[in-house]
mmCIF file of C-alpha atoms and ligand atoms in Angstrom:
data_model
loop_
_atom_site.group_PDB
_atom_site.id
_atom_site.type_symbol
_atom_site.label_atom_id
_atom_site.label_comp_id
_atom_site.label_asym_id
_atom_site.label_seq_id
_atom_site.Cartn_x
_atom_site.Cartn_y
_atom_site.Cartn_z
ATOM 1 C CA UNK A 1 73.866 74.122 106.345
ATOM 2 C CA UNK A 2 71.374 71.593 107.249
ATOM 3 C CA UNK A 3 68.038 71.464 104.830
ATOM 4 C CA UNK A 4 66.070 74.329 105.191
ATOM 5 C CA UNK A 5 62.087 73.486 104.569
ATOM 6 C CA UNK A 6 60.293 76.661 103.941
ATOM 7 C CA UNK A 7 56.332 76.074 103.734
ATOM 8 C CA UNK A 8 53.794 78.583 102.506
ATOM 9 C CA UNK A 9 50.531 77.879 103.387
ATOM 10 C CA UNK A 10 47.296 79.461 104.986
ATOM 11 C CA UNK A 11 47.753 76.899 107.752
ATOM 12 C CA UNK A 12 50.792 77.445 109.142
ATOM 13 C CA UNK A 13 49.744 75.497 112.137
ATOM 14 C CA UNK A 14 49.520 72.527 110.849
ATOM 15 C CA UNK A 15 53.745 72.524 110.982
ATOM 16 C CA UNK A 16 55.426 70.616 111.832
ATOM 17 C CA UNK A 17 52.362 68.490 112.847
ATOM 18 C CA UNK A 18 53.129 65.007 112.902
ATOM 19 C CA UNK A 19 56.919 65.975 111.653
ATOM 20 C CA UNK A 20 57.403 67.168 115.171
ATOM 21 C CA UNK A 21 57.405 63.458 116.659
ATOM 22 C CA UNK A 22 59.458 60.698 116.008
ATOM 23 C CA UNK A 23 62.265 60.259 113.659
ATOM 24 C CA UNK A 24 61.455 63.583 111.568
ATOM 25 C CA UNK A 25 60.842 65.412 115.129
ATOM 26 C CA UNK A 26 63.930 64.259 117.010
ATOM 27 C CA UNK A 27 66.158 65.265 113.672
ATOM 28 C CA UNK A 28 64.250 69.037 113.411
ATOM 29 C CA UNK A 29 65.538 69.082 117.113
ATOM 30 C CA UNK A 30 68.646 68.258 116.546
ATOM 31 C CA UNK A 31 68.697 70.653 113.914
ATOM 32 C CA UNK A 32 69.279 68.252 110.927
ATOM 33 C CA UNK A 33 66.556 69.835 109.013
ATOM 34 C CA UNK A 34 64.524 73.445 109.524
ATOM 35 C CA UNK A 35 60.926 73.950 109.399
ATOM 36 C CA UNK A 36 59.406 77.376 108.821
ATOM 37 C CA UNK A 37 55.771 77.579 107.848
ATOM 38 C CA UNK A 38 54.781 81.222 107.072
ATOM 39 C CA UNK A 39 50.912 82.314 106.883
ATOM 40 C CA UNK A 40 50.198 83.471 102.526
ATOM 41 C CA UNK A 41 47.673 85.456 104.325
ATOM 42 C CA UNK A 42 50.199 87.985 105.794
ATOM 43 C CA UNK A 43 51.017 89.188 102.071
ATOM 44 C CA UNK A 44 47.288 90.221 102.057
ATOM 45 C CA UNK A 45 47.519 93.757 101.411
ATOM 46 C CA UNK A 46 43.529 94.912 101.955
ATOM 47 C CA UNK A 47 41.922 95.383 105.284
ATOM 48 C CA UNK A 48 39.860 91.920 105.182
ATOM 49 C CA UNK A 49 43.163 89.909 103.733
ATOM 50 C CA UNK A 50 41.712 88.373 101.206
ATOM 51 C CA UNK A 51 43.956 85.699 99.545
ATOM 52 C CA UNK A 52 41.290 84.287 97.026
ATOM 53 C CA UNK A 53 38.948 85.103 94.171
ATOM 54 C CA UNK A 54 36.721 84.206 91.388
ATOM 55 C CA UNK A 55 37.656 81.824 89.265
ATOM 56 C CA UNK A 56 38.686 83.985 85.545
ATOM 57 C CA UNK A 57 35.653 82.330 83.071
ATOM 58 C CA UNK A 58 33.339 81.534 85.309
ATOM 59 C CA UNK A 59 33.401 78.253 87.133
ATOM 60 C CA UNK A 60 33.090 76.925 90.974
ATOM 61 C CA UNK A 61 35.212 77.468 93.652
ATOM 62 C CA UNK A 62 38.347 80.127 94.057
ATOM 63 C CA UNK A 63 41.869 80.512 93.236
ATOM 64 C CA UNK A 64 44.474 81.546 95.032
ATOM 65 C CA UNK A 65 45.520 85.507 93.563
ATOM 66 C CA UNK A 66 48.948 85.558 91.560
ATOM 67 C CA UNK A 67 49.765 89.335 93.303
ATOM 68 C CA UNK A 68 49.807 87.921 96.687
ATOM 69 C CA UNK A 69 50.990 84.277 96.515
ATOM 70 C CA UNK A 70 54.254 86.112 94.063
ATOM 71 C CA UNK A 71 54.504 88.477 97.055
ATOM 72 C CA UNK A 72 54.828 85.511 100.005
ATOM 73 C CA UNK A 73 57.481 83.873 97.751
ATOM 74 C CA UNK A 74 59.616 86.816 97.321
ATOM 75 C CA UNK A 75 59.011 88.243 100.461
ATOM 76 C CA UNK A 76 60.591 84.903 102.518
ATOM 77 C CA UNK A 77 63.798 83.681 102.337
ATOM 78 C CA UNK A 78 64.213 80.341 101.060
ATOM 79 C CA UNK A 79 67.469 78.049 99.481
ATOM 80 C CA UNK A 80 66.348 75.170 96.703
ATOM 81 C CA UNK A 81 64.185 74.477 94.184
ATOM 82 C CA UNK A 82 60.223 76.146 94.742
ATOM 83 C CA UNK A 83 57.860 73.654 94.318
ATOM 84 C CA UNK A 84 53.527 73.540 94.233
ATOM 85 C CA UNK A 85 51.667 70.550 95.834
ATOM 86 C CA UNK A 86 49.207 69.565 92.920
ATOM 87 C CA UNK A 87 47.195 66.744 91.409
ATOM 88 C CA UNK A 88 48.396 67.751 87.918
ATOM 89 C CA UNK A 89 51.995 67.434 88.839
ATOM 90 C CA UNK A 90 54.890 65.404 88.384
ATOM 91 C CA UNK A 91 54.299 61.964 90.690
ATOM 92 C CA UNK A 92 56.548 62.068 93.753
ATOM 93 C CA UNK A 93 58.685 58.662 93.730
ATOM 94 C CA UNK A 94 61.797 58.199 95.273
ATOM 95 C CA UNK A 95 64.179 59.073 92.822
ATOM 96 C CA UNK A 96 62.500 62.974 92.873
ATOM 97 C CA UNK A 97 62.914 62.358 97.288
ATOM 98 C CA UNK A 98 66.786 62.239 97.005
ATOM 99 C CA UNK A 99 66.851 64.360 94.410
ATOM 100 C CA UNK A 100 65.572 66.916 96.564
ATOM 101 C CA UNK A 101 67.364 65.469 100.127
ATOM 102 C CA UNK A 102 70.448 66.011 97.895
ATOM 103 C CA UNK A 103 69.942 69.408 97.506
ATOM 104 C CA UNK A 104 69.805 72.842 100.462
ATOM 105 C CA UNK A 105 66.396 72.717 100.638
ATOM 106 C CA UNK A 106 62.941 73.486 99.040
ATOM 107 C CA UNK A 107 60.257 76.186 98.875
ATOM 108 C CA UNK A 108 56.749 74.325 99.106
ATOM 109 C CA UNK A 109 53.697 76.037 98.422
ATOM 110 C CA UNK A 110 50.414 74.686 99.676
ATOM 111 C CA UNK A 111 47.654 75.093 97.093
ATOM 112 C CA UNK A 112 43.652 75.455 98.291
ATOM 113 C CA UNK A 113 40.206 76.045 97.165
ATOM 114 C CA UNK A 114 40.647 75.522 93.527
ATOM 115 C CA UNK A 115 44.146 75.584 93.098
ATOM 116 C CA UNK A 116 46.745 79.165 92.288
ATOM 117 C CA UNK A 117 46.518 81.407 89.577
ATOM 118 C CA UNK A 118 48.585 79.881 86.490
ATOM 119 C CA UNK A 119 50.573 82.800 86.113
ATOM 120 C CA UNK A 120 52.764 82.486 89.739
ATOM 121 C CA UNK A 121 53.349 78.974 88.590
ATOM 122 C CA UNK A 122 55.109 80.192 85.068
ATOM 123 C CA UNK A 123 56.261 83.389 86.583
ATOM 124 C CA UNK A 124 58.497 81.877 89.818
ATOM 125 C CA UNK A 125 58.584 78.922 88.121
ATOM 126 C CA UNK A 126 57.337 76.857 90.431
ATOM 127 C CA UNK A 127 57.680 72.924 90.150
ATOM 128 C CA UNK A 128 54.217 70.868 90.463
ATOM 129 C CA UNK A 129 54.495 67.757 92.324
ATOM 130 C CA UNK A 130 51.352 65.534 93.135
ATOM 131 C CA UNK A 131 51.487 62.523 95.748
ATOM 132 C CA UNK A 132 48.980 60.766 93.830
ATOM 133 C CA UNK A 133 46.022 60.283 92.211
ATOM 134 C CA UNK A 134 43.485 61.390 94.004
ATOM 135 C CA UNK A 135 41.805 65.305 95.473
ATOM 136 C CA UNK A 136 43.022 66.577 98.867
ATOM 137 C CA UNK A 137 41.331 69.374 100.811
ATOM 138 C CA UNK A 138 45.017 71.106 100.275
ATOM 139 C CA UNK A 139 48.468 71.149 99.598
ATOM 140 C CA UNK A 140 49.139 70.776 103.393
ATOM 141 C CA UNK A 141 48.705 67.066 104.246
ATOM 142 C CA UNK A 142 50.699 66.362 100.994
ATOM 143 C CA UNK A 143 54.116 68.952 101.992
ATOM 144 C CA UNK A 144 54.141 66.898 105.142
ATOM 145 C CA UNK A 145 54.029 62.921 103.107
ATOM 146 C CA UNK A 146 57.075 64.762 100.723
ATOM 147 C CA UNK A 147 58.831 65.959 103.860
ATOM 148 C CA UNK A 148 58.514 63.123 105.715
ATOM 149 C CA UNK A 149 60.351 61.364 102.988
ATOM 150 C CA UNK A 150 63.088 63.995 102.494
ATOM 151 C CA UNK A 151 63.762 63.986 105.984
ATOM 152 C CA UNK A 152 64.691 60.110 106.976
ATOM 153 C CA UNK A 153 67.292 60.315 104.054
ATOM 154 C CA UNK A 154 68.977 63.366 105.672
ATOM 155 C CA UNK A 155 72.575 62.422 107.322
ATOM 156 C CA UNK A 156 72.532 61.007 110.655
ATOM 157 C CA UNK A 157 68.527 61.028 110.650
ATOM 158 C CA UNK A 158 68.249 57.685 109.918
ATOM 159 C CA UNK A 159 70.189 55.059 112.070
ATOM 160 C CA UNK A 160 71.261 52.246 109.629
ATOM 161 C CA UNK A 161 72.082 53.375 106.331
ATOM 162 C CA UNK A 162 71.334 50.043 105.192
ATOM 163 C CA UNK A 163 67.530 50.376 105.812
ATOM 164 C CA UNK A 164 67.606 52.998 103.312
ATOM 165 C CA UNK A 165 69.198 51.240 100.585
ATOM 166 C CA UNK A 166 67.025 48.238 100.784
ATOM 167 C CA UNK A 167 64.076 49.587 100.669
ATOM 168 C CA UNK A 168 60.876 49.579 98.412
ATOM 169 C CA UNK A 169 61.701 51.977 95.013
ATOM 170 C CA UNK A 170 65.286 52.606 95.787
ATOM 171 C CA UNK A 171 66.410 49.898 93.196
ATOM 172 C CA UNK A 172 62.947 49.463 91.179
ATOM 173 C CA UNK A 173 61.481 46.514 93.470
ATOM 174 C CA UNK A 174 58.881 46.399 96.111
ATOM 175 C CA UNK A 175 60.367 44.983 99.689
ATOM 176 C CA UNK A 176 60.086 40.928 100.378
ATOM 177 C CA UNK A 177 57.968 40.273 103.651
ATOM 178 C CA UNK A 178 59.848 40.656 107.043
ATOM 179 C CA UNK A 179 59.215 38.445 110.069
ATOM 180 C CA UNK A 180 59.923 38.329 113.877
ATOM 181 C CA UNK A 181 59.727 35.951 117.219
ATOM 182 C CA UNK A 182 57.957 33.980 117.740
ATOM 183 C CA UNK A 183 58.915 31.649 115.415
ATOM 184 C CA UNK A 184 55.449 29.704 115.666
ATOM 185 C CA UNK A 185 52.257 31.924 115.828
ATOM 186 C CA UNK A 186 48.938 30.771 115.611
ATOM 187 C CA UNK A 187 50.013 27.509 113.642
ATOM 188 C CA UNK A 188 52.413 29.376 111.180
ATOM 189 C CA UNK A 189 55.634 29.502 111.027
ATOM 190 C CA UNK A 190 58.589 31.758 110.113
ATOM 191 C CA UNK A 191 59.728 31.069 106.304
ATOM 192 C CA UNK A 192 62.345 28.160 107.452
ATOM 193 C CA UNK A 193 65.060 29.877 104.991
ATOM 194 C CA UNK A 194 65.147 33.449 107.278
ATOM 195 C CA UNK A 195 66.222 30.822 110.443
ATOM 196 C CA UNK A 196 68.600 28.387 108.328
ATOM 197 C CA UNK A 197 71.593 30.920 109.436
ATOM 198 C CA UNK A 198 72.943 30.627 105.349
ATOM 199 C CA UNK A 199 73.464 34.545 104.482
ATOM 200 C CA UNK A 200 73.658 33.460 100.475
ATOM 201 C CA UNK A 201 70.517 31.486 100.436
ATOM 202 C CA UNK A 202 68.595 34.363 102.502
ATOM 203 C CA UNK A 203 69.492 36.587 100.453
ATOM 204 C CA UNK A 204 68.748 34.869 97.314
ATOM 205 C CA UNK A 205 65.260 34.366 98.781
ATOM 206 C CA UNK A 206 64.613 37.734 99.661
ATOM 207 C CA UNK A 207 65.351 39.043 96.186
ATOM 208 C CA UNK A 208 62.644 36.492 94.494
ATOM 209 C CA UNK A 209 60.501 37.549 97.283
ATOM 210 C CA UNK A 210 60.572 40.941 96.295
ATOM 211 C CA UNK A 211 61.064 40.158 92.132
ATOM 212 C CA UNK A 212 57.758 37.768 92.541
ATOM 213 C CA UNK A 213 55.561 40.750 94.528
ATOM 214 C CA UNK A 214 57.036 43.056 92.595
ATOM 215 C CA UNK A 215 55.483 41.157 88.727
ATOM 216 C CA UNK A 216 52.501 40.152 91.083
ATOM 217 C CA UNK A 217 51.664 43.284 92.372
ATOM 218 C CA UNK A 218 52.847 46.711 90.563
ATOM 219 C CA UNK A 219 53.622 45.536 86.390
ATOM 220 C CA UNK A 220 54.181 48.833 85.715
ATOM 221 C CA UNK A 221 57.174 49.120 87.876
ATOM 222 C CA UNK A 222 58.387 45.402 86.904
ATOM 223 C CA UNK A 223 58.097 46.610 83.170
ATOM 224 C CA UNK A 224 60.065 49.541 84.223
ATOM 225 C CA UNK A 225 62.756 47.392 85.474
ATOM 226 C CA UNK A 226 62.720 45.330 82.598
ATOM 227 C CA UNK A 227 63.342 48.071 79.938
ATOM 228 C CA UNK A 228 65.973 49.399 82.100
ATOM 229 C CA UNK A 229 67.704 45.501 82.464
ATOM 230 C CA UNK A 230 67.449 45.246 78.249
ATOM 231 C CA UNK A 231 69.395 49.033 77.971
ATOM 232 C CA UNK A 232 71.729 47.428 80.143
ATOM 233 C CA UNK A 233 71.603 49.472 82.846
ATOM 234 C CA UNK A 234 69.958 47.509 85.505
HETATM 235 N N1 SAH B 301 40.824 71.843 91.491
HETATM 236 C C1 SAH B 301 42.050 71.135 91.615
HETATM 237 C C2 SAH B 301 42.180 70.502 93.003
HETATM 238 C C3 SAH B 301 42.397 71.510 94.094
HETATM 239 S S1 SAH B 301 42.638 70.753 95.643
HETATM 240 C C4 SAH B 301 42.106 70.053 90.548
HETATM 241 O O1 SAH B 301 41.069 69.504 90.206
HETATM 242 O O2 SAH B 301 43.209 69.723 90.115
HETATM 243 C C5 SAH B 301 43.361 72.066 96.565
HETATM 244 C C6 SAH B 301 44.865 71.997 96.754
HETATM 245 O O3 SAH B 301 45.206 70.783 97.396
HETATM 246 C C7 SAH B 301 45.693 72.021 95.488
HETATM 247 O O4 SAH B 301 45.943 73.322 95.063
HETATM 248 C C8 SAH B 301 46.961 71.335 95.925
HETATM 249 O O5 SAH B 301 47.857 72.231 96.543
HETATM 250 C C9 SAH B 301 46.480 70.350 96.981
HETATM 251 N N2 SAH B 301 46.345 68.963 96.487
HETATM 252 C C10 SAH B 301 45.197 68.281 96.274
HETATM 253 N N3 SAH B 301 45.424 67.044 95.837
HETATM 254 C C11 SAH B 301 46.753 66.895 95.766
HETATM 255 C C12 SAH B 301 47.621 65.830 95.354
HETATM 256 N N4 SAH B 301 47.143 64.658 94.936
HETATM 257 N N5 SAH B 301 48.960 66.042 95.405
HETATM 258 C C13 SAH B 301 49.459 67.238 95.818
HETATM 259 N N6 SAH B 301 48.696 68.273 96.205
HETATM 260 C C14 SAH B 301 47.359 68.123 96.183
#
């Protein structure tokens, strides 16, 4: 079966969005991956459908009620793991992206207003997953950046497997600089290495490319590597 995305969300129209197109759109019609995006608003049970209310405590804003979020989840059909876009989540990295393009698929509920009620989160145990550090308007915009990344590493989505593997994150380093024709442009010129036709030295050259951005630009990732390297598993 290929991976079945299942979205909940009060914008259902926002699927597949920008998945639709490209590399992620050409592979949901070819039926590598599903999409289905169903509306938490059709679990509303009272005559104006409310989905919200006041925050328990006092407080700004609304949250998202426990009763009808828990009755979206059980009431559609989904295979994998059920996660919750959040800020307070687990970061998504890489490792966490094949994780989850390893597995049948994933649940993904899109938060708003405030956030959900706690107890949905404990009760369908739902996995909290941010894609970074900073507030989105909702959950939406980030199920699309996790799919998006689940997606190229489906088989046969991505042309060369090779891309994949030498990417930024899949091994701990950030990706050397990349360069095309022409070979002169506006008085600079290609790294004369890339054109010296020697596959060892190139590739010796792209690895201190990307160990030197890697220190220079994200230590915390190079001091991740490092650990790793002294436990001898690197
Ligand atoms: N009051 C919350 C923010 C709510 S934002 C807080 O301060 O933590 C509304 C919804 O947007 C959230 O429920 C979540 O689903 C989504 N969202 C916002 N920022 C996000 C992020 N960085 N990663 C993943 N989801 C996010």
């Amino acid at each position: 079966m290929p991976f079945a995305a299942t979205l909940l969300t009060l914008f259902p129209a926002m699927f597949p969005g920008p998945l639709g197109l490209s590399l992620a759109g050409r592979a949901l019609k070819e039926g590598l991956w599903s999409l289905e995006a169903r509306d938490i608003r059709d679990f509303a049970t009272d005559r104006h459908r409310t989905v919200d209310d006041h925050p328990a405590g006092g407080g700004v804003g609304m949250v998202l009620k426990p009763d009808i979020l828990a009755a979206a989840i059980d009431g559609t059909p989904h295979v994998g793991p059920r996660l919750l876009m959040s800020p307070r989540g687990e970061p998504l990295t890489q490792a966490l992206v094949a994780e989850l393009a390893a597995g049948p698929g994933a649940l993904i509920v899109c938060g708003r207003f405030e956030g959900v009620d706690q107890r949905v989160i404990e009760r369908r145990t739902l996995r909290e997953v941010s894609v970074g550090d900073y507030i989105l308007s909702g959950g939406e915009p980030a199920a699309l950046v996790l799919l998006d990344a689940v997606v190229r590493l489906l088989p046969g989505v991505m042309g060369k497997l090779e891309s994949a593997a030498e990417e930024s994150f899949s091994d701990g380093l950030l990706e050397h600089p990349h360069y095309t024709k022409p070979n002169l442009w506006e008085d600079t010129e290609i790294p004369e290495i890339l054109l010296s036709g020697d596959h060892k030295a190139i590739a010796a050259w792209k690895r201190r490319q990307r160990e030197d951005l890697t220190r220079r630009r994200r230590p915390d990732l190079w001091a991740r590597l490092q650990a790793k390297n002294e436990r001898g598993e690197g």
